[in-house]
């Protein structure tokens, strides 16, 4: 233990001697968290809307007014023909068009089924799908209001209407920040811990101090633990600080247990730091270590469920995600944050993540050669 403490003190002195290192550990994650939190959002707002109201009745004008009242749509103009709609969408001046046909109001009052056409720019499939869902919601709300009028009740007497009552659990306001920000915190924790540990031993090789460590009676595991524990402590502190600031900036609330999340973050850091040390044992320069670390991080981010749900991936890619520790931590982070899940519900993710950390750390110790090649 004394030998590990000596290496730890040396590593701490080296970290705090370099001001840029402190900025990388504490300042950069805060800036990245703020930028990513505001920039990355699955919510669709201000979809550019054009309207072709060919009926121009009171009912059609009320329908158009309903579209302009919601923040998801931004009215950019009125047109008369589909040709004008095509030109506006082609020139990126509109994303969605609402076409209300002639006699729309009259047909609705007579009890027939009028048609409303919605044209959407499908280049961005995700935005188009969400925008269509919003449009369908506005149309349905307006139809329900119209059918609730006394004259329509008499016309539709004997017709039984079905009212759907929906309840949204865990995120009742459908806040995108409530889902994305915990993922961003996990992402930043991964980047910082892997980059720092991946370059630790490589830096010793480049500046020549590794040769001095070689002649000491230190064992493999003592040297690696002595170099990793400082990064483990600093990364854990960074995680807790970023987590609290993220809740304050984005006004989100963590439902679950903070000590439980801290324990799981500690285990996750063991896995990512171990992977970083393993990278440092197979590279000889800091540049090589950085490139290899980025290769692993891109894989972990894409296959970790940060942006794309794992369930939406092809079956063979879903199986590949089981070797990604970020997959498990991302699930647990969001479960604790939004559902308040206890440990018994998280064991299915906590156990494989812990096994991964033990295996990769053991591999790092075995791979490390206590001699200068």
mmCIF file with all atom_site columns, C-alpha atoms in Angstrom, residues 111-205:
data_model
loop_
_atom_site.group_PDB
_atom_site.id
_atom_site.type_symbol
_atom_site.label_atom_id
_atom_site.label_alt_id
_atom_site.label_comp_id
_atom_site.label_asym_id
_atom_site.label_entity_id
_atom_site.label_seq_id
_atom_site.pdbx_PDB_ins_code
_atom_site.Cartn_x
_atom_site.Cartn_y
_atom_site.Cartn_z
_atom_site.occupancy
_atom_site.B_iso_or_equiv
_atom_site.pdbx_formal_charge
_atom_site.auth_seq_id
_atom_site.auth_comp_id
_atom_site.auth_asym_id
_atom_site.auth_atom_id
_atom_site.pdbx_PDB_model_num
ATOM 1  C CA . UNK A 1 111 ? -71.667 14.936 -40.768 1.00 0.00 ? 111 UNK A CA 1
ATOM 2  C CA . UNK A 1 112 ? -69.594 13.684 -43.699 1.00 0.00 ? 112 UNK A CA 1
ATOM 3  C CA . UNK A 1 113 ? -65.856 12.977 -43.529 1.00 0.00 ? 113 UNK A CA 1
ATOM 4  C CA . UNK A 1 114 ? -63.820 15.777 -45.154 1.00 0.00 ? 114 UNK A CA 1
ATOM 5  C CA . UNK A 1 115 ? -60.163 15.297 -46.018 1.00 0.00 ? 115 UNK A CA 1
ATOM 6  C CA . UNK A 1 116 ? -57.294 17.532 -44.954 1.00 0.00 ? 116 UNK A CA 1
ATOM 7  C CA . UNK A 1 117 ? -53.973 17.118 -46.713 1.00 0.00 ? 117 UNK A CA 1
ATOM 8  C CA . UNK A 1 118 ? -50.681 17.460 -44.858 1.00 0.00 ? 118 UNK A CA 1
ATOM 9  C CA . UNK A 1 119 ? -47.528 17.623 -46.979 1.00 0.00 ? 119 UNK A CA 1
ATOM 10 C CA . UNK A 1 120 ? -44.207 17.256 -45.168 1.00 0.00 ? 120 UNK A CA 1
ATOM 11 C CA . UNK A 1 121 ? -40.565 17.427 -46.220 1.00 0.00 ? 121 UNK A CA 1
ATOM 12 C CA . UNK A 1 122 ? -39.344 13.878 -45.630 1.00 0.00 ? 122 UNK A CA 1
ATOM 13 C CA . UNK A 1 123 ? -35.591 14.483 -46.033 1.00 0.00 ? 123 UNK A CA 1
ATOM 14 C CA . UNK A 1 124 ? -35.178 14.379 -42.259 1.00 0.00 ? 124 UNK A CA 1
ATOM 15 C CA . UNK A 1 125 ? -37.273 11.323 -41.476 1.00 0.00 ? 125 UNK A CA 1
ATOM 16 C CA . UNK A 1 126 ? -37.246 11.791 -37.700 1.00 0.00 ? 126 UNK A CA 1
ATOM 17 C CA . UNK A 1 127 ? -38.369 15.429 -37.820 1.00 0.00 ? 127 UNK A CA 1
ATOM 18 C CA . UNK A 1 128 ? -40.973 14.609 -40.470 1.00 0.00 ? 128 UNK A CA 1
ATOM 19 C CA . UNK A 1 129 ? -42.450 11.801 -38.394 1.00 0.00 ? 129 UNK A CA 1
ATOM 20 C CA . UNK A 1 130 ? -42.640 13.919 -35.243 1.00 0.00 ? 130 UNK A CA 1
ATOM 21 C CA . UNK A 1 131 ? -44.133 16.865 -37.172 1.00 0.00 ? 131 UNK A CA 1
ATOM 22 C CA . UNK A 1 132 ? -46.819 14.601 -38.644 1.00 0.00 ? 132 UNK A CA 1
ATOM 23 C CA . UNK A 1 133 ? -47.623 13.374 -35.150 1.00 0.00 ? 133 UNK A CA 1
ATOM 24 C CA . UNK A 1 134 ? -48.025 16.951 -33.916 1.00 0.00 ? 134 UNK A CA 1
ATOM 25 C CA . UNK A 1 135 ? -50.238 17.791 -36.912 1.00 0.00 ? 135 UNK A CA 1
ATOM 26 C CA . UNK A 1 136 ? -52.441 14.766 -36.245 1.00 0.00 ? 136 UNK A CA 1
ATOM 27 C CA . UNK A 1 137 ? -52.748 15.842 -32.614 1.00 0.00 ? 137 UNK A CA 1
ATOM 28 C CA . UNK A 1 138 ? -53.857 19.367 -33.541 1.00 0.00 ? 138 UNK A CA 1
ATOM 29 C CA . UNK A 1 139 ? -56.389 18.019 -36.052 1.00 0.00 ? 139 UNK A CA 1
ATOM 30 C CA . UNK A 1 140 ? -57.796 15.576 -33.508 1.00 0.00 ? 140 UNK A CA 1
ATOM 31 C CA . UNK A 1 141 ? -58.112 18.257 -30.819 1.00 0.00 ? 141 UNK A CA 1
ATOM 32 C CA . UNK A 1 142 ? -59.959 20.588 -33.176 1.00 0.00 ? 142 UNK A CA 1
ATOM 33 C CA . UNK A 1 143 ? -62.271 17.802 -34.281 1.00 0.00 ? 143 UNK A CA 1
ATOM 34 C CA . UNK A 1 144 ? -63.104 16.947 -30.666 1.00 0.00 ? 144 UNK A CA 1
ATOM 35 C CA . UNK A 1 145 ? -63.900 20.604 -29.913 1.00 0.00 ? 145 UNK A CA 1
ATOM 36 C CA . UNK A 1 146 ? -66.105 20.878 -32.976 1.00 0.00 ? 146 UNK A CA 1
ATOM 37 C CA . UNK A 1 147 ? -68.008 17.680 -32.232 1.00 0.00 ? 147 UNK A CA 1
ATOM 38 C CA . UNK A 1 148 ? -68.618 18.870 -28.666 1.00 0.00 ? 148 UNK A CA 1
ATOM 39 C CA . UNK A 1 149 ? -70.758 21.777 -29.929 1.00 0.00 ? 149 UNK A CA 1
ATOM 40 C CA . UNK A 1 150 ? -74.538 21.461 -29.218 1.00 0.00 ? 150 UNK A CA 1
ATOM 41 C CA . UNK A 1 151 ? -75.613 21.453 -32.881 1.00 0.00 ? 151 UNK A CA 1
ATOM 42 C CA . UNK A 1 152 ? -73.174 18.636 -33.679 1.00 0.00 ? 152 UNK A CA 1
ATOM 43 C CA . UNK A 1 153 ? -74.394 16.574 -30.720 1.00 0.00 ? 153 UNK A CA 1
ATOM 44 C CA . UNK A 1 154 ? -77.906 16.623 -32.176 1.00 0.00 ? 154 UNK A CA 1
ATOM 45 C CA . UNK A 1 155 ? -76.584 15.663 -35.604 1.00 0.00 ? 155 UNK A CA 1
ATOM 46 C CA . UNK A 1 156 ? -74.525 12.805 -34.220 1.00 0.00 ? 156 UNK A CA 1
ATOM 47 C CA . UNK A 1 157 ? -77.133 11.615 -31.741 1.00 0.00 ? 157 UNK A CA 1
ATOM 48 C CA . UNK A 1 158 ? -76.765 7.878  -31.242 1.00 0.00 ? 158 UNK A CA 1
ATOM 49 C CA . UNK A 1 159 ? -73.098 7.853  -32.275 1.00 0.00 ? 159 UNK A CA 1
ATOM 50 C CA . UNK A 1 160 ? -70.879 6.832  -29.365 1.00 0.00 ? 160 UNK A CA 1
ATOM 51 C CA . UNK A 1 161 ? -67.576 8.724  -29.178 1.00 0.00 ? 161 UNK A CA 1
ATOM 52 C CA . UNK A 1 162 ? -64.486 7.300  -27.510 1.00 0.00 ? 162 UNK A CA 1
ATOM 53 C CA . UNK A 1 163 ? -62.377 9.598  -25.337 1.00 0.00 ? 163 UNK A CA 1
ATOM 54 C CA . UNK A 1 164 ? -58.806 8.527  -24.680 1.00 0.00 ? 164 UNK A CA 1
ATOM 55 C CA . UNK A 1 165 ? -57.274 9.538  -21.368 1.00 0.00 ? 165 UNK A CA 1
ATOM 56 C CA . UNK A 1 166 ? -53.497 9.386  -21.484 1.00 0.00 ? 166 UNK A CA 1
ATOM 57 C CA . UNK A 1 167 ? -51.067 9.479  -18.580 1.00 0.00 ? 167 UNK A CA 1
ATOM 58 C CA . UNK A 1 168 ? -47.355 10.047 -19.018 1.00 0.00 ? 168 UNK A CA 1
ATOM 59 C CA . UNK A 1 169 ? -45.197 8.313  -16.409 1.00 0.00 ? 169 UNK A CA 1
ATOM 60 C CA . UNK A 1 170 ? -41.651 9.264  -15.345 1.00 0.00 ? 170 UNK A CA 1
ATOM 61 C CA . UNK A 1 171 ? -41.550 12.349 -17.611 1.00 0.00 ? 171 UNK A CA 1
ATOM 62 C CA . UNK A 1 172 ? -45.041 13.901 -17.513 1.00 0.00 ? 172 UNK A CA 1
ATOM 63 C CA . UNK A 1 173 ? -43.947 17.122 -19.230 1.00 0.00 ? 173 UNK A CA 1
ATOM 64 C CA . UNK A 1 174 ? -42.107 15.214 -21.986 1.00 0.00 ? 174 UNK A CA 1
ATOM 65 C CA . UNK A 1 175 ? -39.029 17.305 -21.257 1.00 0.00 ? 175 UNK A CA 1
ATOM 66 C CA . UNK A 1 176 ? -36.180 16.283 -23.597 1.00 0.00 ? 176 UNK A CA 1
ATOM 67 C CA . UNK A 1 177 ? -33.622 17.524 -21.057 1.00 0.00 ? 177 UNK A CA 1
ATOM 68 C CA . UNK A 1 178 ? -34.885 15.017 -18.501 1.00 0.00 ? 178 UNK A CA 1
ATOM 69 C CA . UNK A 1 179 ? -33.822 12.230 -20.871 1.00 0.00 ? 179 UNK A CA 1
ATOM 70 C CA . UNK A 1 180 ? -30.799 13.715 -22.656 1.00 0.00 ? 180 UNK A CA 1
ATOM 71 C CA . UNK A 1 181 ? -28.875 15.433 -19.840 1.00 0.00 ? 181 UNK A CA 1
ATOM 72 C CA . UNK A 1 182 ? -28.183 12.248 -17.797 1.00 0.00 ? 182 UNK A CA 1
ATOM 73 C CA . UNK A 1 183 ? -26.856 10.690 -20.997 1.00 0.00 ? 183 UNK A CA 1
ATOM 74 C CA . UNK A 1 184 ? -24.627 13.720 -21.623 1.00 0.00 ? 184 UNK A CA 1
ATOM 75 C CA . UNK A 1 185 ? -23.184 13.473 -18.095 1.00 0.00 ? 185 UNK A CA 1
ATOM 76 C CA . UNK A 1 186 ? -22.395 9.785  -18.697 1.00 0.00 ? 186 UNK A CA 1
ATOM 77 C CA . UNK A 1 187 ? -20.846 10.688 -22.058 1.00 0.00 ? 187 UNK A CA 1
ATOM 78 C CA . UNK A 1 188 ? -18.545 13.331 -20.554 1.00 0.00 ? 188 UNK A CA 1
ATOM 79 C CA . UNK A 1 189 ? -17.516 10.980 -17.753 1.00 0.00 ? 189 UNK A CA 1
ATOM 80 C CA . UNK A 1 190 ? -16.503 8.417  -20.370 1.00 0.00 ? 190 UNK A CA 1
ATOM 81 C CA . UNK A 1 191 ? -14.480 10.884 -22.447 1.00 0.00 ? 191 UNK A CA 1
ATOM 82 C CA . UNK A 1 192 ? -12.578 12.431 -19.535 1.00 0.00 ? 192 UNK A CA 1
ATOM 83 C CA . UNK A 1 193 ? -11.720 9.173  -17.753 1.00 0.00 ? 193 UNK A CA 1
ATOM 84 C CA . UNK A 1 194 ? -10.628 7.284  -20.869 1.00 0.00 ? 194 UNK A CA 1
ATOM 85 C CA . UNK A 1 195 ? -8.559  10.113 -22.356 1.00 0.00 ? 195 UNK A CA 1
ATOM 86 C CA . UNK A 1 196 ? -6.665  10.815 -19.137 1.00 0.00 ? 196 UNK A CA 1
ATOM 87 C CA . UNK A 1 197 ? -5.897  7.193  -18.296 1.00 0.00 ? 197 UNK A CA 1
ATOM 88 C CA . UNK A 1 198 ? -5.030  6.287  -21.893 1.00 0.00 ? 198 UNK A CA 1
ATOM 89 C CA . UNK A 1 199 ? -2.292  8.913  -21.947 1.00 0.00 ? 199 UNK A CA 1
ATOM 90 C CA . UNK A 1 200 ? -0.918  8.320  -18.436 1.00 0.00 ? 200 UNK A CA 1
ATOM 91 C CA . UNK A 1 201 ? 1.673   5.568  -19.021 1.00 0.00 ? 201 UNK A CA 1
ATOM 92 C CA . UNK A 1 202 ? 2.371   6.807  -22.547 1.00 0.00 ? 202 UNK A CA 1
ATOM 93 C CA . UNK A 1 203 ? 3.365   10.205 -21.181 1.00 0.00 ? 203 UNK A CA 1
ATOM 94 C CA . UNK A 1 204 ? 5.836   8.484  -18.849 1.00 0.00 ? 204 UNK A CA 1
ATOM 95 C CA . UNK A 1 205 ? 7.355   6.705  -21.861 1.00 0.00 ? 205 UNK A CA 1
#
